[in-house]
Short mmCIF file of C-alpha atoms in Angstrom, two decimals:
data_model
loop_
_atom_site.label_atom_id
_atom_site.label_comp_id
_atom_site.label_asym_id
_atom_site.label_seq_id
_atom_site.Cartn_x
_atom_site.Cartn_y
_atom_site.Cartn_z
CA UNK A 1 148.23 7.23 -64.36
CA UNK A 2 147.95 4.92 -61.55
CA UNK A 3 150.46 4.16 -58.69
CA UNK A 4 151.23 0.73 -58.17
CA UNK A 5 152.49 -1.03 -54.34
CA UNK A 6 154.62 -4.11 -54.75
CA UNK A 7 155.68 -6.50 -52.30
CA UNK A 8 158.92 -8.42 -52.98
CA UNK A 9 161.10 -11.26 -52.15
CA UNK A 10 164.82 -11.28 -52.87
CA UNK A 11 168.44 -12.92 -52.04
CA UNK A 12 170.32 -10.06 -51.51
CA UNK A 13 173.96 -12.45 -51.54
CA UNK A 14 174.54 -10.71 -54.95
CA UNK A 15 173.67 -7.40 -54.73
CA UNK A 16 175.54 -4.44 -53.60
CA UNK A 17 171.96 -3.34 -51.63
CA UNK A 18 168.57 -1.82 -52.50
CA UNK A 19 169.79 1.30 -53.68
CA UNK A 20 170.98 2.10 -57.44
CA UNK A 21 174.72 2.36 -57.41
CA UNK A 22 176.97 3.35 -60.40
CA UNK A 23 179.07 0.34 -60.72
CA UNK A 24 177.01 -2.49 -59.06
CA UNK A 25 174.34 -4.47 -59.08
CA UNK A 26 170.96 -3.29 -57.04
CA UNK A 27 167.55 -4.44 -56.53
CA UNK A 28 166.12 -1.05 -57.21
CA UNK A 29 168.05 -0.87 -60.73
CA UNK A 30 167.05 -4.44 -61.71
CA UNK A 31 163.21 -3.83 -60.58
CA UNK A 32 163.52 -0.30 -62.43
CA UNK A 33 165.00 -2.19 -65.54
CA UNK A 34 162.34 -4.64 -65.81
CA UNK A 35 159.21 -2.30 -65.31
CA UNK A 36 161.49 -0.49 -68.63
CA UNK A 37 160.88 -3.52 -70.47
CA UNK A 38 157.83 -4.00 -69.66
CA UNK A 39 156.52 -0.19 -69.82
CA UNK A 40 158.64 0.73 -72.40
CA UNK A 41 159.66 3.72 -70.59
CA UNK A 42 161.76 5.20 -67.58
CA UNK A 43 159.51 4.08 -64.60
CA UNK A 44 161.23 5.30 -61.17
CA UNK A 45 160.60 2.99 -57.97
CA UNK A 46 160.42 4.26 -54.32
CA UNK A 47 161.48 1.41 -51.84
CA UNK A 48 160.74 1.19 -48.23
CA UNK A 49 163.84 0.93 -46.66
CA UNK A 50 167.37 0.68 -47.95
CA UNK A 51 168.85 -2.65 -47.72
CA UNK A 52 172.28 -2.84 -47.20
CA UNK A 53 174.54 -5.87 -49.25
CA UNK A 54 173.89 -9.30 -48.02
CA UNK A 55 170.54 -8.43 -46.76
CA UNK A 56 168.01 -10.21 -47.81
CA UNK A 57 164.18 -9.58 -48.00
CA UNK A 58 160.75 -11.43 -47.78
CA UNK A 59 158.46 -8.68 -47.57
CA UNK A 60 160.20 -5.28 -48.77
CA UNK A 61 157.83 -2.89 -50.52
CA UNK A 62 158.17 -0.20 -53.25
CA UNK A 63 155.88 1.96 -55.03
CA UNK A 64 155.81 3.11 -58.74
CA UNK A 65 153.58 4.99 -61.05
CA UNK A 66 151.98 3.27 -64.27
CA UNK A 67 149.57 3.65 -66.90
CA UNK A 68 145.98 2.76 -66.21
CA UNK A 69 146.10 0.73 -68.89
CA UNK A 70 147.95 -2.03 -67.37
CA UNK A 71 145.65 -4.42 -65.56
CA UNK A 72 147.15 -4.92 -61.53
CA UNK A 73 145.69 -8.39 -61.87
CA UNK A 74 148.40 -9.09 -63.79
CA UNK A 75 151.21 -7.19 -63.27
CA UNK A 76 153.22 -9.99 -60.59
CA UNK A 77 153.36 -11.97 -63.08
CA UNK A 78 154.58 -9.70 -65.99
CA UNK A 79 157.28 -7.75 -64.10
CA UNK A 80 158.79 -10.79 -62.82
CA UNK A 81 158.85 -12.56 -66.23
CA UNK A 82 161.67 -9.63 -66.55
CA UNK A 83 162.81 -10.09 -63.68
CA UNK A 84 166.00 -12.15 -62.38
CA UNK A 85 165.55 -15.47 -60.78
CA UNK A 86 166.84 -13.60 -57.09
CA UNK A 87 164.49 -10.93 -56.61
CA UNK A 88 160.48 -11.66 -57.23
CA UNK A 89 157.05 -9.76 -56.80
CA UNK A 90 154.76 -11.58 -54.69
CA UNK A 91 152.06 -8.56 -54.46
CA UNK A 92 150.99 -5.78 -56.55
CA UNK A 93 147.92 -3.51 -55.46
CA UNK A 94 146.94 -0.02 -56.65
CA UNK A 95 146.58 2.41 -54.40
CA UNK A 96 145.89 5.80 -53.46
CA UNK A 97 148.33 8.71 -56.03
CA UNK A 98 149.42 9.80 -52.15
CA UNK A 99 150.56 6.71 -51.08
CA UNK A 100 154.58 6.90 -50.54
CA UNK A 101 156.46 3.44 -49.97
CA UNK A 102 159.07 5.14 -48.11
CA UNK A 103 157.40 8.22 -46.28
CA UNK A 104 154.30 6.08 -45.10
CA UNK A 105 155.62 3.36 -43.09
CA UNK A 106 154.56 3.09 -39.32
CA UNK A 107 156.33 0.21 -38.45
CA UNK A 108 158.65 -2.18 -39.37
CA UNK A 109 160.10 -6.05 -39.00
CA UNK A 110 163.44 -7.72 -39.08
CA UNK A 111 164.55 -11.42 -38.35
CA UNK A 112 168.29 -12.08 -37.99
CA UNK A 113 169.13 -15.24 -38.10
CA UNK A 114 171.52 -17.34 -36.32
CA UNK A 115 173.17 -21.07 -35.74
CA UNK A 116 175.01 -21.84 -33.12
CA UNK A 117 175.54 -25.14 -35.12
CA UNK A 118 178.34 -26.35 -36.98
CA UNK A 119 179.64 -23.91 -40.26
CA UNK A 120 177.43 -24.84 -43.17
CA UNK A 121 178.81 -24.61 -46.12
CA UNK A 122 175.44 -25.17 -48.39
CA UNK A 123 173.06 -22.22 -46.23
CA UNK A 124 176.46 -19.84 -45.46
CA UNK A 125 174.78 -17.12 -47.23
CA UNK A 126 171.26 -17.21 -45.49
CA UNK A 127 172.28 -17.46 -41.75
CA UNK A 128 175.31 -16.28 -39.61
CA UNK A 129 177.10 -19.14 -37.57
CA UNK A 130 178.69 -18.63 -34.15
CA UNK A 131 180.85 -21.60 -32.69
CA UNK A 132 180.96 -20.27 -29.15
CA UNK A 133 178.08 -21.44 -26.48
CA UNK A 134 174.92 -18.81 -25.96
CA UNK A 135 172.81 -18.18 -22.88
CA UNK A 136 169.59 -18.21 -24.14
CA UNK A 137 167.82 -16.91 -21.23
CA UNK A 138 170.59 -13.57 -20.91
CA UNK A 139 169.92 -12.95 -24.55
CA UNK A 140 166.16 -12.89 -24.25
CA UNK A 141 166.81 -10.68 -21.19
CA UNK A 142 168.91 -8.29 -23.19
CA UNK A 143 166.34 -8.44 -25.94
CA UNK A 144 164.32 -6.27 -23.64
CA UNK A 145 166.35 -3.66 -22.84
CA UNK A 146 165.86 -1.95 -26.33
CA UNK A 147 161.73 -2.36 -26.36
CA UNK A 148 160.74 1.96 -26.18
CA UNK A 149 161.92 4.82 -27.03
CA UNK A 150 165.84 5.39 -26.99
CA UNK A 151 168.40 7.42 -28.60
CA UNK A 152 169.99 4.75 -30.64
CA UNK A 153 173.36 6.20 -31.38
CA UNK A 154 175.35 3.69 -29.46
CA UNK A 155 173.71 1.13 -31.83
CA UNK A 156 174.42 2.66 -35.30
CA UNK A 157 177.24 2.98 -37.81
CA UNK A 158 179.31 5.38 -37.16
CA UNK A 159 178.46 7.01 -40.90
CA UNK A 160 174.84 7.09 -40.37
CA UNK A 161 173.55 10.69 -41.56
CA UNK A 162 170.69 11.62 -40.24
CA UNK A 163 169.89 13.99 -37.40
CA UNK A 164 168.00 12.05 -35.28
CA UNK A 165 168.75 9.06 -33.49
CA UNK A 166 165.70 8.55 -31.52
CA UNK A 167 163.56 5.34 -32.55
CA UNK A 168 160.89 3.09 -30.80
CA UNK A 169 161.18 -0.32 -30.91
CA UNK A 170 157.58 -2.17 -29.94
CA UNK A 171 158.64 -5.27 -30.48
CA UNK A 172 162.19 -7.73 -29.57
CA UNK A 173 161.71 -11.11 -29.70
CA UNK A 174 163.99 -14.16 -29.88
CA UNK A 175 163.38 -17.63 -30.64
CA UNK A 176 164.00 -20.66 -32.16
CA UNK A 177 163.30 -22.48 -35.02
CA UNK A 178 164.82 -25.37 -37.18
CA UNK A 179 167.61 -25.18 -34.39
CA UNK A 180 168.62 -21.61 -35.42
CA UNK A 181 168.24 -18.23 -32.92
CA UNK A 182 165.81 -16.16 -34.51
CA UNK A 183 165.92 -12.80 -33.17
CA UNK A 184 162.84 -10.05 -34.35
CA UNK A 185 162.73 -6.48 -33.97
CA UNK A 186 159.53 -4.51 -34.84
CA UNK A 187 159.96 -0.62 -34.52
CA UNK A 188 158.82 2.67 -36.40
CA UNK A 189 162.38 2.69 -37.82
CA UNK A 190 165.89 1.66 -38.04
CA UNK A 191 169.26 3.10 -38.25
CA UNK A 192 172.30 1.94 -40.35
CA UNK A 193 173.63 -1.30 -39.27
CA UNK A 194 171.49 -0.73 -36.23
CA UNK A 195 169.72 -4.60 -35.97
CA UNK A 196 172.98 -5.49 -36.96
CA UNK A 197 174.61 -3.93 -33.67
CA UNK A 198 171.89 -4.76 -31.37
CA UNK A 199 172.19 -8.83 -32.48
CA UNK A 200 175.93 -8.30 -32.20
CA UNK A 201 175.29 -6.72 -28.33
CA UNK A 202 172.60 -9.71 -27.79
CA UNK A 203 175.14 -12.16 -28.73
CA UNK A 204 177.68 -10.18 -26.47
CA UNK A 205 175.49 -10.86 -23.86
CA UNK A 206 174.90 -14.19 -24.61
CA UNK A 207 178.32 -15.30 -24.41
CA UNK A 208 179.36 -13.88 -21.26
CA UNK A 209 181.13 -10.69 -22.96
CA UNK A 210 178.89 -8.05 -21.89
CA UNK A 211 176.96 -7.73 -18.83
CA UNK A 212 173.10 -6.29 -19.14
CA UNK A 213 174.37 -3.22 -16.60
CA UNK A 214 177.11 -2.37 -19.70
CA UNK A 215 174.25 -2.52 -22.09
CA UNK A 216 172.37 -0.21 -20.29
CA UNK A 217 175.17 2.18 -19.74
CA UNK A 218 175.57 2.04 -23.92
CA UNK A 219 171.86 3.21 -24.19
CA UNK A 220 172.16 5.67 -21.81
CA UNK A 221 175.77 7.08 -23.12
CA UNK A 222 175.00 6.22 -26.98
CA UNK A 223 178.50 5.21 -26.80
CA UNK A 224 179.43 3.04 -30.04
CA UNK A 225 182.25 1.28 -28.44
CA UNK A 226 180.40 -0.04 -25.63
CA UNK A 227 177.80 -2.31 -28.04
CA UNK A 228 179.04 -5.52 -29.74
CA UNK A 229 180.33 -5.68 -33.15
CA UNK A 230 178.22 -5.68 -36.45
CA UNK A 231 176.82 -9.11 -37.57
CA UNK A 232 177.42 -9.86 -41.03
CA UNK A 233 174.51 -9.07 -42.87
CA UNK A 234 173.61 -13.02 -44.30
CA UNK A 235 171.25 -13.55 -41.31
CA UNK A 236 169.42 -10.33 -41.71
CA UNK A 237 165.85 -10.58 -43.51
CA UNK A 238 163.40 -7.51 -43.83
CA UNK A 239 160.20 -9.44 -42.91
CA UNK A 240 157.44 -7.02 -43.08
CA UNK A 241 156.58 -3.16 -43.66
CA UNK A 242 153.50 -1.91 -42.38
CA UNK A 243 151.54 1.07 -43.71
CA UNK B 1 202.22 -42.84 -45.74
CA UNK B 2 198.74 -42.92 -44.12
CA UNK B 3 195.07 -43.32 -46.32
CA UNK B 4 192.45 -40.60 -44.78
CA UNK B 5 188.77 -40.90 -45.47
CA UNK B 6 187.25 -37.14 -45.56
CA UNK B 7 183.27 -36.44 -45.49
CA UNK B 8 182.57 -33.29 -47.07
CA UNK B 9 179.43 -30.94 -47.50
CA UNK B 10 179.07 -28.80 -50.01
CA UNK B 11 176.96 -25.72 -52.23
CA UNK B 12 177.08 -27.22 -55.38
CA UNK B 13 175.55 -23.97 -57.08
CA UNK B 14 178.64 -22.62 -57.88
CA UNK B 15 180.48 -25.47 -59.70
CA UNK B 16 180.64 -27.34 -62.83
CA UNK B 17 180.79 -30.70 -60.77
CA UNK B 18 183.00 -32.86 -58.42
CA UNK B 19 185.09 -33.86 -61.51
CA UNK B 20 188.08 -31.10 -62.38
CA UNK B 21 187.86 -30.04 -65.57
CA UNK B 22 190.28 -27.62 -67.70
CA UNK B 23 188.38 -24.27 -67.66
CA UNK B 24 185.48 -24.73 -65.14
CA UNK B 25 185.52 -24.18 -60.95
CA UNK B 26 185.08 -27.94 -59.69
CA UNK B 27 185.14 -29.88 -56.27
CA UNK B 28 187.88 -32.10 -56.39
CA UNK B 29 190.31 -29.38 -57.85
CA UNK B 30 189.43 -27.06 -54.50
CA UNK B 31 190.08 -30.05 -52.32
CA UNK B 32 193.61 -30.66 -53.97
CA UNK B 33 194.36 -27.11 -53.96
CA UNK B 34 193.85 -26.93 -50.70
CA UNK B 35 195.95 -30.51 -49.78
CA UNK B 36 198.65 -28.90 -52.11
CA UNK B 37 198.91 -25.63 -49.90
CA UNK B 38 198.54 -27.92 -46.59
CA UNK B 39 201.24 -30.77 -47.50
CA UNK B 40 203.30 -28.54 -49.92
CA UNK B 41 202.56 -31.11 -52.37
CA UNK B 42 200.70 -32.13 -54.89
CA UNK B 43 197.88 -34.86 -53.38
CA UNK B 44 194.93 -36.11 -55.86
CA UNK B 45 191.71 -37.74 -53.76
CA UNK B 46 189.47 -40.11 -55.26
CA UNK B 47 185.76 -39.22 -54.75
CA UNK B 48 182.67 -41.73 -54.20
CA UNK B 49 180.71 -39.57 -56.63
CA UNK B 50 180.75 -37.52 -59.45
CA UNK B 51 178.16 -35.50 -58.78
CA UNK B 52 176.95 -32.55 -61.51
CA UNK B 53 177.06 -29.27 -61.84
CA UNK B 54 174.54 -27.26 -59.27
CA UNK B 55 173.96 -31.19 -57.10
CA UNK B 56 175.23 -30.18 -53.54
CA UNK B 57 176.26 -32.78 -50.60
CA UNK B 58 175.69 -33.53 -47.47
CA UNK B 59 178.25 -36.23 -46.81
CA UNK B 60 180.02 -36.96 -49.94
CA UNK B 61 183.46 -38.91 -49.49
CA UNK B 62 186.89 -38.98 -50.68
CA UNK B 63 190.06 -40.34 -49.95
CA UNK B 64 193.65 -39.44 -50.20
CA UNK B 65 197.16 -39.85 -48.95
CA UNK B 66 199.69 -38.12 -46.92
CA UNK B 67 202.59 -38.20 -44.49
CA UNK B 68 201.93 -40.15 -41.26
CA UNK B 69 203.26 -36.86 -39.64
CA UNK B 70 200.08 -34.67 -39.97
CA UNK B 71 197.79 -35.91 -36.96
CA UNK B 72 194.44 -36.80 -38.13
CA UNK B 73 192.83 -34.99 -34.84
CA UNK B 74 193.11 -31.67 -36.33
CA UNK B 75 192.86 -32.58 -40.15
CA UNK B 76 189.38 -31.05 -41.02
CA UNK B 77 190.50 -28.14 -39.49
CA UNK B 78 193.95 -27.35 -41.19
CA UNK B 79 191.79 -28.80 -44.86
CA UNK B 80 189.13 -26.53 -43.82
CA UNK B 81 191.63 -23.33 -43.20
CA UNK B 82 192.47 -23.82 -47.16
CA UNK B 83 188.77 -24.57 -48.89
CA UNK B 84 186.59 -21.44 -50.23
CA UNK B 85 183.64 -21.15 -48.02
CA UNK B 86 180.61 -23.33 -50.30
CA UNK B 87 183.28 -26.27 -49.60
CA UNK B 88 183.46 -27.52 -45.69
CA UNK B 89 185.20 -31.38 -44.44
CA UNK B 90 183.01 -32.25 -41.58
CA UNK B 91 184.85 -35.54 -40.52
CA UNK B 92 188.08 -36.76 -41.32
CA UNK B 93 189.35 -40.75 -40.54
CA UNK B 94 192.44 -42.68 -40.78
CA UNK B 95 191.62 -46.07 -42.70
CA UNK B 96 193.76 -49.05 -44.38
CA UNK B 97 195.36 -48.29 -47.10
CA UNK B 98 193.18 -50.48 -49.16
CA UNK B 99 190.58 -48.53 -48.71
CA UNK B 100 189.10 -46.99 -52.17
CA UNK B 101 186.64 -43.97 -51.51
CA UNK B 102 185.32 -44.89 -55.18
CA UNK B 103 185.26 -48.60 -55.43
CA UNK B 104 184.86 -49.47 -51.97
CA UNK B 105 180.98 -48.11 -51.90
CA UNK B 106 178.74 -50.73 -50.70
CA UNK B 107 175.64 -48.28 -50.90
CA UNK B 108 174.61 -44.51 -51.46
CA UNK B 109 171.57 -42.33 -50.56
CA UNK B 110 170.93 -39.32 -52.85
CA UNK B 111 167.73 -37.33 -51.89
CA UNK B 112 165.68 -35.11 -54.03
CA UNK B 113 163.89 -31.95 -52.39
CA UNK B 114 161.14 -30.38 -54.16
CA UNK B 115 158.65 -27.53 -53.45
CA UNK B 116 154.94 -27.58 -54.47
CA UNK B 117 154.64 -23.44 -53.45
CA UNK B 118 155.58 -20.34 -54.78
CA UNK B 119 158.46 -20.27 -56.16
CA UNK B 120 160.98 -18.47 -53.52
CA UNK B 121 164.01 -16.39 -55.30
CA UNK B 122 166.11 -17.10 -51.57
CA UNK B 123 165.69 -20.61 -51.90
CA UNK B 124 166.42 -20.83 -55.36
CA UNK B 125 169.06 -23.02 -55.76
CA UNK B 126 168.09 -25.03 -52.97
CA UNK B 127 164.97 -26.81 -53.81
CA UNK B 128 162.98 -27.10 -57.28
CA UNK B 129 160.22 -25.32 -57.75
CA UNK B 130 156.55 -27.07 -59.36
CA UNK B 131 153.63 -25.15 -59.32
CA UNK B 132 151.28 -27.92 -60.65
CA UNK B 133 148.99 -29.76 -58.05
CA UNK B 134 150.86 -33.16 -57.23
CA UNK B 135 148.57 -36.29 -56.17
CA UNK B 136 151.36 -37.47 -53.51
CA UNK B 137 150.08 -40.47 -52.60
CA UNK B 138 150.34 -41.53 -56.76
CA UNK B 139 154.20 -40.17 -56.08
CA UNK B 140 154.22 -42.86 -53.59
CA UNK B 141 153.11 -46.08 -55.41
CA UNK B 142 155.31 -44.61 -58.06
CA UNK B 143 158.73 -44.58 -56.19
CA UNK B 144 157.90 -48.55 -55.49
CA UNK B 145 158.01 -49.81 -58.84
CA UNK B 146 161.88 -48.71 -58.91
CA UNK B 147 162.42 -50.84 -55.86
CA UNK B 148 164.74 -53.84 -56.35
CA UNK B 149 166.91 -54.80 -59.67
CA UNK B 150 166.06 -53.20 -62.57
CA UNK B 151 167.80 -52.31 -65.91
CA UNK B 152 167.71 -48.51 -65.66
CA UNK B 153 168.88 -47.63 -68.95
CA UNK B 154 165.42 -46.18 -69.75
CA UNK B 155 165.69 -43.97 -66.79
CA UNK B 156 169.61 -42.10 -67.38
CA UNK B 157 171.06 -39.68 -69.59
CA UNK B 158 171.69 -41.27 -72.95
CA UNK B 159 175.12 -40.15 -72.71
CA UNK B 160 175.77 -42.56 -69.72
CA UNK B 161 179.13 -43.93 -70.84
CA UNK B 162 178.23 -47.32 -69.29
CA UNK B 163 177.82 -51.13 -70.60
CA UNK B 164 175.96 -52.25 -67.46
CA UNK B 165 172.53 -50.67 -66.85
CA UNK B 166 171.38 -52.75 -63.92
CA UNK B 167 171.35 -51.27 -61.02
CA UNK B 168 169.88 -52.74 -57.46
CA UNK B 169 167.54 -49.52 -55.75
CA UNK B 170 167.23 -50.43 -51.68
CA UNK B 171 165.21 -48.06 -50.49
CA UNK B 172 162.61 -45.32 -52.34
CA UNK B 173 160.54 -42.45 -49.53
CA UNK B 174 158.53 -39.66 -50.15
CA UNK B 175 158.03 -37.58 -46.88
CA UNK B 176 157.47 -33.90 -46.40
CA UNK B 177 159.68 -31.73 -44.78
CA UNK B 178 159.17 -27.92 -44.11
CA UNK B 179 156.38 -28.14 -46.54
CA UNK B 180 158.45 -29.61 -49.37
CA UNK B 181 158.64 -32.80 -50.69
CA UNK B 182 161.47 -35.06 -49.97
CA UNK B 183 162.30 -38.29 -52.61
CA UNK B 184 165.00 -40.31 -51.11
CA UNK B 185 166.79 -43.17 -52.90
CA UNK B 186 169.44 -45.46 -51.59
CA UNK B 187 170.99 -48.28 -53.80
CA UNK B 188 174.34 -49.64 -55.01
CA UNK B 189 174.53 -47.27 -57.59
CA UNK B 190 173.44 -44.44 -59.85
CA UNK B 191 173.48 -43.65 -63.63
CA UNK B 192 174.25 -40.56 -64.95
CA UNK B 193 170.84 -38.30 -64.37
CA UNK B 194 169.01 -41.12 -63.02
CA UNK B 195 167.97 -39.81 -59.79
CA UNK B 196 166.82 -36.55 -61.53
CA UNK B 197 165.37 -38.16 -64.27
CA UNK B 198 163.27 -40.68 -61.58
CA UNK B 199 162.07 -37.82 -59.78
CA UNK B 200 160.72 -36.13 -63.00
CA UNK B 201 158.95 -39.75 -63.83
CA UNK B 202 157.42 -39.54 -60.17
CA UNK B 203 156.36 -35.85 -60.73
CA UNK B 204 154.84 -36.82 -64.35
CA UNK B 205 152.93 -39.57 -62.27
CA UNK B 206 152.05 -37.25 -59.77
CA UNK B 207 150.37 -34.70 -62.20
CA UNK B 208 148.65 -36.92 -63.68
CA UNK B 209 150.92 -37.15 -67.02
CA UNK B 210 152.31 -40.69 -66.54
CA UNK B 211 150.61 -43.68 -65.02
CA UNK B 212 151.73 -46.51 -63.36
CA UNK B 213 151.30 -48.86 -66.22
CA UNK B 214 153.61 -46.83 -68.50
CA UNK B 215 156.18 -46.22 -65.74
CA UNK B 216 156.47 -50.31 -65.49
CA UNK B 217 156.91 -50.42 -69.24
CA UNK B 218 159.21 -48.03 -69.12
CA UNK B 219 161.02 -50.35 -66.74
CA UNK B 220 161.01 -53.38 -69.14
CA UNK B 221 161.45 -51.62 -72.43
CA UNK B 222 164.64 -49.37 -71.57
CA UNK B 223 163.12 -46.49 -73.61
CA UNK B 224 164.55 -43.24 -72.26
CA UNK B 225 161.60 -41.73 -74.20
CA UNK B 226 158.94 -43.17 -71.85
CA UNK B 227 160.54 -41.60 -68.93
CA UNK B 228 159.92 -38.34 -67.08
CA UNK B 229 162.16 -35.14 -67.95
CA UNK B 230 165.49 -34.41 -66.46
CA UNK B 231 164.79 -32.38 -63.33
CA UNK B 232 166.86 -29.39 -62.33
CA UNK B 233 170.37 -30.15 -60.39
CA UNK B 234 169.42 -27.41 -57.85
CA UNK B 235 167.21 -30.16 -55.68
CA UNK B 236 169.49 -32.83 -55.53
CA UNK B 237 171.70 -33.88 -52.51
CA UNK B 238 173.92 -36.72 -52.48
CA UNK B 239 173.13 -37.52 -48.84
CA UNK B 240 175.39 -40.33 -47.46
CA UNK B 241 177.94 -42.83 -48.46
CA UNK B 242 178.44 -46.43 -46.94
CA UNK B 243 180.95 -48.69 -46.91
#
């Protein structure tokens, strides 16, 4: 037995999310169905984080256990001949039996991405478009509010189940590239919907709608109702997990 | 009764075409769906282009008519209210009522966008995917030799339901963009497939499969069988119209 890393790619526009769901279509169940084929048997995959629908991914990671037999060298290339044309392995390593994709991860990476263009109808599913004008400098200010340590619950879905809310985020950047907003967010973790809410409170910002003292008050309060509204989840990409 | 000239962008992926078509989701049949539920009658339109199933557009055109009563300020908007998301009109003009969206064309510029990397499961239906090296300075002498008149018959689908196969090619680039390669024609017309199948004679050139020589035979002898393969719709974009 050896226990296999992959790194993937995927569109998430038609799947219901990462995680194996009865009646709908998920990345984990397609990845699971292919390592079937290709294994010919059950072969149970442990995924980083849990995408939600919409989201896509260039860098999501999952672990698995194998047979020795089959060479790593080659394994990209045979699991994604089973694979569908939206979701691909880029990487596959072997590593250490102890090695948990889920449990291990010490930081993370989003983008979100955003045009403040004109409605296109040909890249709708792979960035969000707002018509209204943005203050770029307010949002990069705002940006920095949430790099530390903060009780997030202001900033979460209101059905996230968990315990703790705390989470350090090292990293907030936004920029710009091929005339889109990118905003990135590297922390140890995130909560449901959570980059979501914080673009949706940047954007807030941006347009005038919230002031940086309100944003403040939301971290301080953990307040839902005080943050902006959920983004759609088109623009959101999981970038990068690191171990 | 006013004429109106409409530019329209859209996702081809999830059509069978521009043409409407008894059992299959197509272009033109969204467009008059939505003019049916915006005039309360029916109103066909008369496209430039009949582009395939999967070929998207950046500025394809169509025309139609309708009461002088609707103001032509805020038609894109009321078409757009109506039209599923992949379909967006981006301009909208009033013009003489001899004007003919179809036969009117004086010239049109299709491009062709094409990836040399991995493939990318996001980007899927966006670009084509080659993972051959490509000599693209070969690509370039190639696109010259379809410069000017030429009888293309040896480079379009041999179910082109056409008698005349001459057709006059203006302009033939090859730039890179984002890291993908770019082939952009503009002439007075197209034959069925013949963009895609140019662009597969280019990449045969460019992979050292074709050479020059038997790409200018191909020109005199009309033999489809010279010619490169069909490539995939997924990269093509009919670009512009001009009248």
């Amino acid at each position: 037995m050896q226990r296999i890393k992959i790194v993937l790619q995927y569109d998430g526009s038609s799947f219901s999310g990462w995680q194996k769901q009865k009646k709908s279509r998920s990345i984990q169940e397609e990845i699971e169905k292919a390592l079937f084929k290709l294994f010919g048997k059950e072969t149970l995959v442990t995924g980083s984080s849990r995408t939600d629908a919409g989201v896509h991914a260039l860098g999501q990671v999952c672990h698995f256990d194998c047979d020795e037999k089959f060479p790593v060298k080659n394994l990209c290339k045979a699991i994604n001949a089973f694979l569908p044309d939206d979701i691909r392995v880029i990487k596959a390593y072997k590593v250490k039996v102890s090695f948990n994709a889920r449990f291990d991860v010490i930081k993370k990476t989003y983008i979100y991405v955003l045009s403040n263009q004109n409605f296109n109808p040909i890249f709708r599913k792979y960035y969000t478009t707002i018509d209204y004008p943005l203050n770029e400098s307010k949002m990069k200010d705002c940006m920095q509010l949430f790099l530390g340590k903060h009780n997030f619950k202001g900033f979460c879905s209101s059905s996230a189940q968990v315990k703790n809310f705390e989470r350090e985020i090292f990293e907030a950047k936004l920029t710009k590239k091929f005339k889109c907003f990118v905003f990135e967010f590297t922390g140890n973790g995130f909560l449901q919907h959570m980059i979501r809410i914080l673009v949706g409170t940047v954007v807030d910002v941006g347009r005038g709608k919230l002031t940086l003292e309100q944003v403040k008050e939301c971290l301080r309060s953990y307040d839902r109702s005080l943050s902006g509204k959920t983004m759609p989840p088109n623009g959101l990409y999981l970038k990068k997990i690191f171990y």
